[in-house]
Amino acid sequence: MVEICQNELPILPWADPKTARLPGLNPVAPGDWLLVDDAYDAQMAHRLSLMREHRQIVHKLSDGARAAAEELLENVLTELSDKEDFEVQADAVRCPDGRLVPLDWSQPLLTAGALVQEDFVIMQKQGDEHVMTGAILCFPASWSLEQKFLKPLVKIHIPVDAYTPEIARRVQRLFDGIQVARPMWRANYLFYNDPELHQPRREEERRSYDASGPNWLRVERQSMKRLAKTGAVIFSIHTYVVAQQRLDALGITLPERE
C-alpha cells in the first residue's frame, strides 16, 4: 500500500449545489482541463512505477482508437504549453518534478500518462452507444480496465446500483452532447479504509468498507472533452485522496459514511 495524499481538497462534491445533484456538470475553465496539485511528484512516481511494472493492467488501446490517442496527446501538449510548470519542447517535455519525458508517438497513452496526474479513457461512438476503446488508468476506484475495455457505457457501469436505465440514457445523451472546445467536468467521492490510489476490482469483487475504521476520502474530478478531428470523447480523472485527520484539521464537514 502506498499512501499519497493531498494537503488540500479544492472540490467538495457533496456540499456544492453545482456538483451535488447528478450529473452535476460544470464547464471547464480555459487552462483547467489538466490540473497540477501538491501531490504531483508522488503521484507521478507511483504512476511511472505502475506503467513500468503493470503495463497490461493499466494500459489498453484498440487499433481503432490509435488516431484518437494521438490526438489526445496533441491536446495534452497544447494545454501544457500554457502552464508555467511545464516546458514543452519539440521532442520532449520538462515536467514540474524535473523529469524530461521523451515524446513517444508510438505510445501516445503511455506518454500522456507520464506527463500528468490525470488518467485518460477514450470513448468512441459505435452504433447508439459510446464504447471504451482505450485507456491509461493507473488509479482506478474499484473497477478493472481489463474487464471494462471495449464495453459500452451501460456495461462499464455494472454493478453501480444507482445506474438505472434512465440514468444510462441521460449519461449517453451527455456524451452525445459534449461539444468540441467546451469540455465539462463533474465530481464524485468515496470513503476508503486505505489510501492506495491503485484500487482495481472486478465487478464480482465488491469493495468492503468499515465506517468505524481508518478513513480516507477519495474525490475524483472527472472531465469530458470531445476531440476535434476524431470526434472521440476523452474521459479524464484527477484523483484526490485526503486523510480524515487532515479533513478535520481543515474544518471540512463530511457527508454521511456509506
PDB file of C-alpha atoms in Angstrom:
ATOM      1  CA  MET A   1       0.000   0.000   0.000  1.00  0.00           C
ATOM      2  CA  VAL A   2       1.285   3.432  -0.984  1.00  0.00           C
ATOM      3  CA  GLU A   3      -0.033   6.498   0.851  1.00  0.00           C
ATOM      4  CA  ILE A   4      -0.103   9.630  -1.302  1.00  0.00           C
ATOM      5  CA  CYS A   5      -2.363  12.393  -0.044  1.00  0.00           C
ATOM      6  CA  GLN A   6      -3.054  15.989  -0.956  1.00  0.00           C
ATOM      7  CA  ASN A   7      -2.918  18.616   1.767  1.00  0.00           C
ATOM      8  CA  GLU A   8      -5.934  20.468   0.396  1.00  0.00           C
ATOM      9  CA  LEU A   9      -9.253  19.436  -1.123  1.00  0.00           C
ATOM     10  CA  PRO A  10     -10.425  22.056  -3.643  1.00  0.00           C
ATOM     11  CA  ILE A  11     -13.630  20.197  -4.537  1.00  0.00           C
ATOM     12  CA  LEU A  12     -16.386  19.226  -2.089  1.00  0.00           C
ATOM     13  CA  PRO A  13     -18.840  17.358  -4.351  1.00  0.00           C
ATOM     14  CA  TRP A  14     -21.464  16.758  -1.647  1.00  0.00           C
ATOM     15  CA  ALA A  15     -21.525  20.380  -0.461  1.00  0.00           C
ATOM     16  CA  ASP A  16     -21.681  22.365  -3.703  1.00  0.00           C
ATOM     17  CA  PRO A  17     -25.087  22.537  -5.465  1.00  0.00           C
ATOM     18  CA  LYS A  18     -23.230  22.574  -8.798  1.00  0.00           C
ATOM     19  CA  THR A  19     -21.874  19.076  -8.176  1.00  0.00           C
ATOM     20  CA  ALA A  20     -24.178  17.521  -5.568  1.00  0.00           C
ATOM     21  CA  ARG A  21     -27.025  16.651  -7.927  1.00  0.00           C
ATOM     22  CA  LEU A  22     -26.436  14.167 -10.752  1.00  0.00           C
ATOM     23  CA  PRO A  23     -24.945  14.571 -13.234  1.00  0.00           C
ATOM     24  CA  GLY A  24     -23.505  17.765 -11.661  1.00  0.00           C
ATOM     25  CA  LEU A  25     -21.896  19.093 -14.832  1.00  0.00           C
ATOM     26  CA  ASN A  26     -19.842  22.279 -14.954  1.00  0.00           C
ATOM     27  CA  PRO A  27     -17.869  23.919 -17.775  1.00  0.00           C
ATOM     28  CA  VAL A  28     -14.103  23.512 -17.655  1.00  0.00           C
ATOM     29  CA  ALA A  29     -12.456  26.940 -17.446  1.00  0.00           C
ATOM     30  CA  PRO A  30      -9.788  27.650 -20.074  1.00  0.00           C
ATOM     31  CA  GLY A  31      -6.496  26.116 -18.982  1.00  0.00           C
ATOM     32  CA  ASP A  32      -8.113  23.983 -16.258  1.00  0.00           C
ATOM     33  CA  TRP A  33      -8.640  20.736 -18.136  1.00  0.00           C
ATOM     34  CA  LEU A  34      -5.434  19.298 -16.650  1.00  0.00           C
ATOM     35  CA  LEU A  35      -4.505  20.125 -13.060  1.00  0.00           C
ATOM     36  CA  VAL A  36      -1.298  20.093 -11.044  1.00  0.00           C
ATOM     37  CA  ASP A  37      -1.504  19.921  -7.252  1.00  0.00           C
ATOM     38  CA  ASP A  38       0.801  19.356  -4.288  1.00  0.00           C
ATOM     39  CA  ALA A  39       0.796  15.572  -4.793  1.00  0.00           C
ATOM     40  CA  TYR A  40       2.176  15.796  -8.345  1.00  0.00           C
ATOM     41  CA  ASP A  41       5.654  14.435  -7.622  1.00  0.00           C
ATOM     42  CA  ALA A  42       4.464  11.479  -5.544  1.00  0.00           C
ATOM     43  CA  GLN A  43       1.526  10.602  -7.791  1.00  0.00           C
ATOM     44  CA  MET A  44       3.725  10.684 -10.885  1.00  0.00           C
ATOM     45  CA  ALA A  45       6.326   8.439  -9.275  1.00  0.00           C
ATOM     46  CA  HIS A  46       3.559   5.941  -8.458  1.00  0.00           C
ATOM     47  CA  ARG A  47       2.122   6.199 -11.990  1.00  0.00           C
ATOM     48  CA  LEU A  48       5.509   5.551 -13.571  1.00  0.00           C
ATOM     49  CA  SER A  49       6.033   2.520 -11.358  1.00  0.00           C
ATOM     50  CA  LEU A  50       2.627   1.099 -12.305  1.00  0.00           C
ATOM     51  CA  MET A  51       3.177   1.725 -16.020  1.00  0.00           C
ATOM     52  CA  ARG A  52       6.563   0.059 -15.820  1.00  0.00           C
ATOM     53  CA  GLU A  53       5.605  -2.963 -13.714  1.00  0.00           C
ATOM     54  CA  HIS A  54       1.909  -3.483 -14.579  1.00  0.00           C
ATOM     55  CA  ARG A  55       1.528  -2.118 -18.105  1.00  0.00           C
ATOM     56  CA  GLN A  56      -1.007  -4.748 -19.174  1.00  0.00           C
ATOM     57  CA  ILE A  57      -3.221  -3.809 -16.238  1.00  0.00           C
ATOM     58  CA  VAL A  58      -3.154  -0.007 -16.595  1.00  0.00           C
ATOM     59  CA  HIS A  59      -2.933   0.423 -20.397  1.00  0.00           C
ATOM     60  CA  LYS A  60      -5.225  -0.692 -23.224  1.00  0.00           C
ATOM     61  CA  LEU A  61      -5.523   0.655 -26.774  1.00  0.00           C
ATOM     62  CA  SER A  62      -7.519  -0.795 -29.657  1.00  0.00           C
ATOM     63  CA  ASP A  63      -6.341  -0.372 -33.233  1.00  0.00           C
ATOM     64  CA  GLY A  64      -9.380   1.781 -33.995  1.00  0.00           C
ATOM     65  CA  ALA A  65      -8.515   4.212 -31.191  1.00  0.00           C
ATOM     66  CA  ARG A  66      -4.901   4.923 -32.155  1.00  0.00           C
ATOM     67  CA  ALA A  67      -5.751   8.145 -34.036  1.00  0.00           C
ATOM     68  CA  ALA A  68      -7.804   9.349 -31.066  1.00  0.00           C
ATOM     69  CA  ALA A  69      -4.929   8.535 -28.683  1.00  0.00           C
ATOM     70  CA  GLU A  70      -2.518  10.542 -30.828  1.00  0.00           C
ATOM     71  CA  GLU A  71      -4.973  13.454 -30.938  1.00  0.00           C
ATOM     72  CA  LEU A  72      -5.334  13.211 -27.157  1.00  0.00           C
ATOM     73  CA  LEU A  73      -1.576  13.564 -26.756  1.00  0.00           C
ATOM     74  CA  GLU A  74      -1.631  16.575 -29.087  1.00  0.00           C
ATOM     75  CA  ASN A  75      -4.301  18.175 -26.878  1.00  0.00           C
ATOM     76  CA  VAL A  76      -2.323  17.416 -23.719  1.00  0.00           C
ATOM     77  CA  LEU A  77       0.778  19.093 -25.168  1.00  0.00           C
ATOM     78  CA  THR A  78      -1.251  22.135 -26.229  1.00  0.00           C
ATOM     79  CA  GLU A  79      -2.640  22.507 -22.719  1.00  0.00           C
ATOM     80  CA  LEU A  80       0.750  22.020 -21.048  1.00  0.00           C
ATOM     81  CA  SER A  81       2.444  24.570 -23.316  1.00  0.00           C
ATOM     82  CA  ASP A  82       0.493  27.284 -21.475  1.00  0.00           C
ATOM     83  CA  LYS A  83       1.397  26.046 -17.978  1.00  0.00           C
ATOM     84  CA  GLU A  84       4.399  27.619 -16.269  1.00  0.00           C
ATOM     85  CA  ASP A  85       5.463  24.382 -14.576  1.00  0.00           C
ATOM     86  CA  PHE A  86       5.939  22.557 -17.899  1.00  0.00           C
ATOM     87  CA  GLU A  87       8.388  23.175 -20.718  1.00  0.00           C
ATOM     88  CA  VAL A  88       7.099  21.653 -23.963  1.00  0.00           C
ATOM     89  CA  GLN A  89       9.927  21.056 -26.429  1.00  0.00           C
ATOM     90  CA  ALA A  90       9.863  19.627 -29.957  1.00  0.00           C
ATOM     91  CA  ASP A  91      10.626  16.087 -28.846  1.00  0.00           C
ATOM     92  CA  ALA A  92      10.267  16.104 -25.052  1.00  0.00           C
ATOM     93  CA  VAL A  93       8.536  17.765 -22.092  1.00  0.00           C
ATOM     94  CA  ARG A  94      10.219  19.034 -18.924  1.00  0.00           C
ATOM     95  CA  CYS A  95       7.824  18.309 -16.055  1.00  0.00           C
ATOM     96  CA  PRO A  96       7.366  20.072 -12.684  1.00  0.00           C
ATOM     97  CA  ASP A  97       9.328  17.309 -10.916  1.00  0.00           C
ATOM     98  CA  GLY A  98      12.317  17.884 -13.210  1.00  0.00           C
ATOM     99  CA  ARG A  99      11.841  14.815 -15.406  1.00  0.00           C
ATOM    100  CA  LEU A 100      12.428  15.127 -19.153  1.00  0.00           C
ATOM    101  CA  VAL A 101       9.798  12.936 -20.839  1.00  0.00           C
ATOM    102  CA  PRO A 102      10.511  11.989 -24.479  1.00  0.00           C
ATOM    103  CA  LEU A 103       7.521  12.305 -26.798  1.00  0.00           C
ATOM    104  CA  ASP A 104       6.959   8.736 -27.979  1.00  0.00           C
ATOM    105  CA  TRP A 105       4.182   8.964 -30.583  1.00  0.00           C
ATOM    106  CA  SER A 106       4.188   5.181 -30.951  1.00  0.00           C
ATOM    107  CA  GLN A 107       2.842   5.033 -27.350  1.00  0.00           C
ATOM    108  CA  PRO A 108       0.591   8.088 -27.061  1.00  0.00           C
ATOM    109  CA  LEU A 109      -1.358   6.980 -23.965  1.00  0.00           C
ATOM    110  CA  LEU A 110       1.708   5.919 -22.028  1.00  0.00           C
ATOM    111  CA  THR A 111       3.386   9.201 -22.940  1.00  0.00           C
ATOM    112  CA  ALA A 112       0.397  11.245 -21.787  1.00  0.00           C
ATOM    113  CA  GLY A 113       0.248   9.166 -18.616  1.00  0.00           C
ATOM    114  CA  ALA A 114       3.877  10.013 -17.856  1.00  0.00           C
ATOM    115  CA  LEU A 115       3.194  13.759 -18.056  1.00  0.00           C
ATOM    116  CA  VAL A 116       0.135  14.484 -15.936  1.00  0.00           C
ATOM    117  CA  GLN A 117      -1.754  13.201 -12.907  1.00  0.00           C
ATOM    118  CA  GLU A 118      -4.918  12.524 -14.877  1.00  0.00           C
ATOM    119  CA  ASP A 119      -5.982   9.105 -16.078  1.00  0.00           C
ATOM    120  CA  PHE A 120      -7.485   9.098 -19.584  1.00  0.00           C
ATOM    121  CA  VAL A 121     -10.251   6.945 -21.059  1.00  0.00           C
ATOM    122  CA  ILE A 122     -11.116   7.079 -24.778  1.00  0.00           C
ATOM    123  CA  MET A 123     -14.819   6.718 -25.575  1.00  0.00           C
ATOM    124  CA  GLN A 124     -15.896   6.338 -29.219  1.00  0.00           C
ATOM    125  CA  LYS A 125     -19.414   6.152 -30.642  1.00  0.00           C
ATOM    126  CA  GLN A 126     -20.276   2.749 -32.046  1.00  0.00           C
ATOM    127  CA  GLY A 127     -23.887   2.454 -33.100  1.00  0.00           C
ATOM    128  CA  ASP A 128     -26.048   4.055 -30.418  1.00  0.00           C
ATOM    129  CA  GLU A 129     -23.515   3.867 -27.584  1.00  0.00           C
ATOM    130  CA  HIS A 130     -20.077   5.100 -26.628  1.00  0.00           C
ATOM    131  CA  VAL A 131     -17.548   2.291 -26.167  1.00  0.00           C
ATOM    132  CA  MET A 132     -14.284   2.330 -24.208  1.00  0.00           C
ATOM    133  CA  THR A 133     -11.633   1.797 -26.887  1.00  0.00           C
ATOM    134  CA  GLY A 134      -8.508   2.814 -24.981  1.00  0.00           C
ATOM    135  CA  ALA A 135      -7.265   3.984 -21.602  1.00  0.00           C
ATOM    136  CA  ILE A 136      -4.324   4.746 -19.391  1.00  0.00           C
ATOM    137  CA  LEU A 137      -5.809   4.015 -15.971  1.00  0.00           C
ATOM    138  CA  CYS A 138      -3.311   3.912 -13.103  1.00  0.00           C
ATOM    139  CA  PHE A 139      -5.677   4.950 -10.315  1.00  0.00           C
ATOM    140  CA  PRO A 140      -8.983   3.068 -10.769  1.00  0.00           C
ATOM    141  CA  ALA A 141     -11.537   3.490  -7.988  1.00  0.00           C
ATOM    142  CA  SER A 142     -12.676  -0.122  -7.614  1.00  0.00           C
ATOM    143  CA  TRP A 143     -13.047  -1.145 -11.254  1.00  0.00           C
ATOM    144  CA  SER A 144     -10.995  -3.153 -13.713  1.00  0.00           C
ATOM    145  CA  LEU A 145      -9.768  -1.765 -17.032  1.00  0.00           C
ATOM    146  CA  GLU A 146      -9.326  -5.293 -18.352  1.00  0.00           C
ATOM    147  CA  GLN A 147     -12.969  -6.086 -17.607  1.00  0.00           C
ATOM    148  CA  LYS A 148     -14.397  -2.804 -18.975  1.00  0.00           C
ATOM    149  CA  PHE A 149     -12.228  -2.476 -22.111  1.00  0.00           C
ATOM    150  CA  LEU A 150     -14.251  -2.470 -25.363  1.00  0.00           C
ATOM    151  CA  LYS A 151     -17.543  -2.336 -23.451  1.00  0.00           C
ATOM    152  CA  PRO A 152     -20.291   0.331 -23.860  1.00  0.00           C
ATOM    153  CA  LEU A 153     -21.317   2.796 -21.175  1.00  0.00           C
ATOM    154  CA  VAL A 154     -24.083   0.655 -19.695  1.00  0.00           C
ATOM    155  CA  LYS A 155     -21.816  -2.352 -19.160  1.00  0.00           C
ATOM    156  CA  ILE A 156     -18.986  -0.152 -17.908  1.00  0.00           C
ATOM    157  CA  HIS A 157     -21.193   0.991 -15.041  1.00  0.00           C
ATOM    158  CA  ILE A 158     -22.134  -2.504 -13.856  1.00  0.00           C
ATOM    159  CA  PRO A 159     -22.555  -3.049 -10.871  1.00  0.00           C
ATOM    160  CA  VAL A 160     -23.263   0.588  -9.868  1.00  0.00           C
ATOM    161  CA  ASP A 161     -26.589   0.348  -8.023  1.00  0.00           C
ATOM    162  CA  ALA A 162     -27.700   3.897  -8.867  1.00  0.00           C
ATOM    163  CA  TYR A 163     -27.094   3.384 -12.607  1.00  0.00           C
ATOM    164  CA  THR A 164     -30.743   2.891 -13.603  1.00  0.00           C
ATOM    165  CA  PRO A 165     -31.923   2.692 -17.248  1.00  0.00           C
ATOM    166  CA  GLU A 166     -32.984   6.343 -17.016  1.00  0.00           C
ATOM    167  CA  ILE A 167     -29.552   7.374 -15.711  1.00  0.00           C
ATOM    168  CA  ALA A 168     -27.979   5.326 -18.513  1.00  0.00           C
ATOM    169  CA  ARG A 169     -29.995   7.253 -21.129  1.00  0.00           C
ATOM    170  CA  ARG A 170     -29.038  10.562 -19.517  1.00  0.00           C
ATOM    171  CA  VAL A 171     -25.349   9.655 -19.476  1.00  0.00           C
ATOM    172  CA  GLN A 172     -25.473   8.623 -23.141  1.00  0.00           C
ATOM    173  CA  ARG A 173     -27.153  11.937 -24.021  1.00  0.00           C
ATOM    174  CA  LEU A 174     -24.435  13.670 -22.009  1.00  0.00           C
ATOM    175  CA  PHE A 175     -21.680  12.045 -24.068  1.00  0.00           C
ATOM    176  CA  ASP A 176     -23.563  12.816 -27.286  1.00  0.00           C
ATOM    177  CA  GLY A 177     -23.869  16.449 -26.239  1.00  0.00           C
ATOM    178  CA  ILE A 178     -20.224  17.160 -25.394  1.00  0.00           C
ATOM    179  CA  GLN A 179     -19.036  19.825 -27.840  1.00  0.00           C
ATOM    180  CA  VAL A 180     -15.568  20.494 -29.188  1.00  0.00           C
ATOM    181  CA  ALA A 181     -13.834  23.299 -27.250  1.00  0.00           C
ATOM    182  CA  ARG A 182     -16.495  23.069 -24.492  1.00  0.00           C
ATOM    183  CA  PRO A 183     -15.291  20.379 -22.067  1.00  0.00           C
ATOM    184  CA  MET A 184     -17.321  19.678 -18.947  1.00  0.00           C
ATOM    185  CA  TRP A 185     -16.458  18.318 -15.521  1.00  0.00           C
ATOM    186  CA  ARG A 186     -18.199  16.668 -12.587  1.00  0.00           C
ATOM    187  CA  ALA A 187     -17.017  15.125  -9.320  1.00  0.00           C
ATOM    188  CA  ASN A 188     -17.741  12.199  -7.042  1.00  0.00           C
ATOM    189  CA  TYR A 189     -16.429  10.889  -3.741  1.00  0.00           C
ATOM    190  CA  LEU A 190     -15.924   7.640  -1.842  1.00  0.00           C
ATOM    191  CA  PHE A 191     -14.587   6.721   1.590  1.00  0.00           C
ATOM    192  CA  TYR A 192     -11.855   4.084   1.798  1.00  0.00           C
ATOM    193  CA  ASN A 193     -10.103   2.348   4.694  1.00  0.00           C
ATOM    194  CA  ASP A 194      -6.734   2.729   2.976  1.00  0.00           C
ATOM    195  CA  PRO A 195      -5.217   5.478   0.818  1.00  0.00           C
ATOM    196  CA  GLU A 196      -3.878   3.362  -2.069  1.00  0.00           C
ATOM    197  CA  LEU A 197      -4.600   5.073  -5.404  1.00  0.00           C
ATOM    198  CA  HIS A 198      -4.386   1.880  -7.473  1.00  0.00           C
ATOM    199  CA  GLN A 199      -7.610   0.063  -6.477  1.00  0.00           C
ATOM    200  CA  PRO A 200      -8.604  -2.247  -9.355  1.00  0.00           C
ATOM    201  CA  ARG A 201     -11.536  -4.588  -8.674  1.00  0.00           C
ATOM    202  CA  ARG A 202     -13.644  -6.758 -10.914  1.00  0.00           C
ATOM    203  CA  GLU A 203     -17.432  -6.476 -10.884  1.00  0.00           C
ATOM    204  CA  GLU A 204     -17.794  -9.547  -8.688  1.00  0.00           C
ATOM    205  CA  GLU A 205     -15.275  -8.183  -6.158  1.00  0.00           C
ATOM    206  CA  ARG A 206     -17.365  -5.680  -4.255  1.00  0.00           C
ATOM    207  CA  ARG A 207     -15.421  -3.110  -2.259  1.00  0.00           C
ATOM    208  CA  SER A 208     -15.552  -3.566   1.508  1.00  0.00           C
ATOM    209  CA  TYR A 209     -15.670  -0.559   3.799  1.00  0.00           C
ATOM    210  CA  ASP A 210     -15.809  -0.216   7.580  1.00  0.00           C
ATOM    211  CA  ALA A 211     -17.043   3.226   8.635  1.00  0.00           C
ATOM    212  CA  SER A 212     -15.563   2.720  12.117  1.00  0.00           C
ATOM    213  CA  GLY A 213     -12.086   2.028  10.752  1.00  0.00           C
ATOM    214  CA  PRO A 214      -9.397   4.374   9.409  1.00  0.00           C
ATOM    215  CA  ASN A 215     -10.791   6.768   6.836  1.00  0.00           C
ATOM    216  CA  TRP A 216      -9.512   8.437   3.714  1.00  0.00           C
ATOM    217  CA  LEU A 217     -11.746  10.451   1.423  1.00  0.00           C
ATOM    218  CA  ARG A 218     -11.205   9.930  -2.294  1.00  0.00           C
ATOM    219  CA  VAL A 219     -12.555  12.583  -4.678  1.00  0.00           C
ATOM    220  CA  GLU A 220     -12.460  12.298  -8.459  1.00  0.00           C
ATOM    221  CA  ARG A 221     -12.680  15.310 -10.747  1.00  0.00           C
ATOM    222  CA  GLN A 222     -13.967  13.770 -13.965  1.00  0.00           C
ATOM    223  CA  SER A 223     -13.772  15.738 -17.215  1.00  0.00           C
ATOM    224  CA  MET A 224     -15.290  15.041 -20.626  1.00  0.00           C
ATOM    225  CA  LYS A 225     -13.671  16.565 -23.690  1.00  0.00           C
ATOM    226  CA  ARG A 226     -14.521  15.952 -27.346  1.00  0.00           C
ATOM    227  CA  LEU A 227     -11.613  15.805 -29.764  1.00  0.00           C
ATOM    228  CA  ALA A 228     -11.996  17.925 -32.894  1.00  0.00           C
ATOM    229  CA  LYS A 229     -10.543  15.568 -35.517  1.00  0.00           C
ATOM    230  CA  THR A 230     -11.581  12.081 -34.422  1.00  0.00           C
ATOM    231  CA  GLY A 231     -14.736  13.043 -32.528  1.00  0.00           C
ATOM    232  CA  ALA A 232     -13.797  10.763 -29.619  1.00  0.00           C
ATOM    233  CA  VAL A 233     -14.781  11.819 -26.099  1.00  0.00           C
ATOM    234  CA  ILE A 234     -11.928  11.803 -23.590  1.00  0.00           C
ATOM    235  CA  PHE A 235     -12.979  10.982 -20.044  1.00  0.00           C
ATOM    236  CA  SER A 236     -10.201  12.171 -17.733  1.00  0.00           C
ATOM    237  CA  ILE A 237      -9.903  11.617 -13.989  1.00  0.00           C
ATOM    238  CA  HIS A 238      -7.901  13.673 -11.500  1.00  0.00           C
ATOM    239  CA  THR A 239      -7.819  11.884  -8.143  1.00  0.00           C
ATOM    240  CA  TYR A 240      -7.539  13.464  -4.706  1.00  0.00           C
ATOM    241  CA  VAL A 241      -7.012  11.424  -1.524  1.00  0.00           C
ATOM    242  CA  VAL A 242      -7.127  13.205   1.834  1.00  0.00           C
ATOM    243  CA  ALA A 243      -6.857  11.628   5.280  1.00  0.00           C
ATOM    244  CA  GLN A 244      -9.651  12.015   7.813  1.00  0.00           C
ATOM    245  CA  GLN A 245      -7.340  13.804  10.247  1.00  0.00           C
ATOM    246  CA  ARG A 246      -6.379  16.377   7.626  1.00  0.00           C
ATOM    247  CA  LEU A 247     -10.017  16.984   6.701  1.00  0.00           C
ATOM    248  CA  ASP A 248     -10.817  17.537  10.390  1.00  0.00           C
ATOM    249  CA  ALA A 249      -7.916  19.994  10.667  1.00  0.00           C
ATOM    250  CA  LEU A 250      -9.239  21.885   7.648  1.00  0.00           C
ATOM    251  CA  GLY A 251     -12.675  22.128   9.283  1.00  0.00           C
ATOM    252  CA  ILE A 252     -14.391  20.320   6.405  1.00  0.00           C
ATOM    253  CA  THR A 253     -17.824  18.929   7.249  1.00  0.00           C
ATOM    254  CA  LEU A 254     -18.073  15.497   5.707  1.00  0.00           C
ATOM    255  CA  PRO A 255     -21.127  13.684   4.343  1.00  0.00           C
ATOM    256  CA  GLU A 256     -22.527  10.572   5.940  1.00  0.00           C
ATOM    257  CA  ARG A 257     -20.410   7.463   5.562  1.00  0.00           C
ATOM    258  CA  GLU A 258     -21.630   4.719   3.265  1.00  0.00           C
TER     259      GLU A 258
END
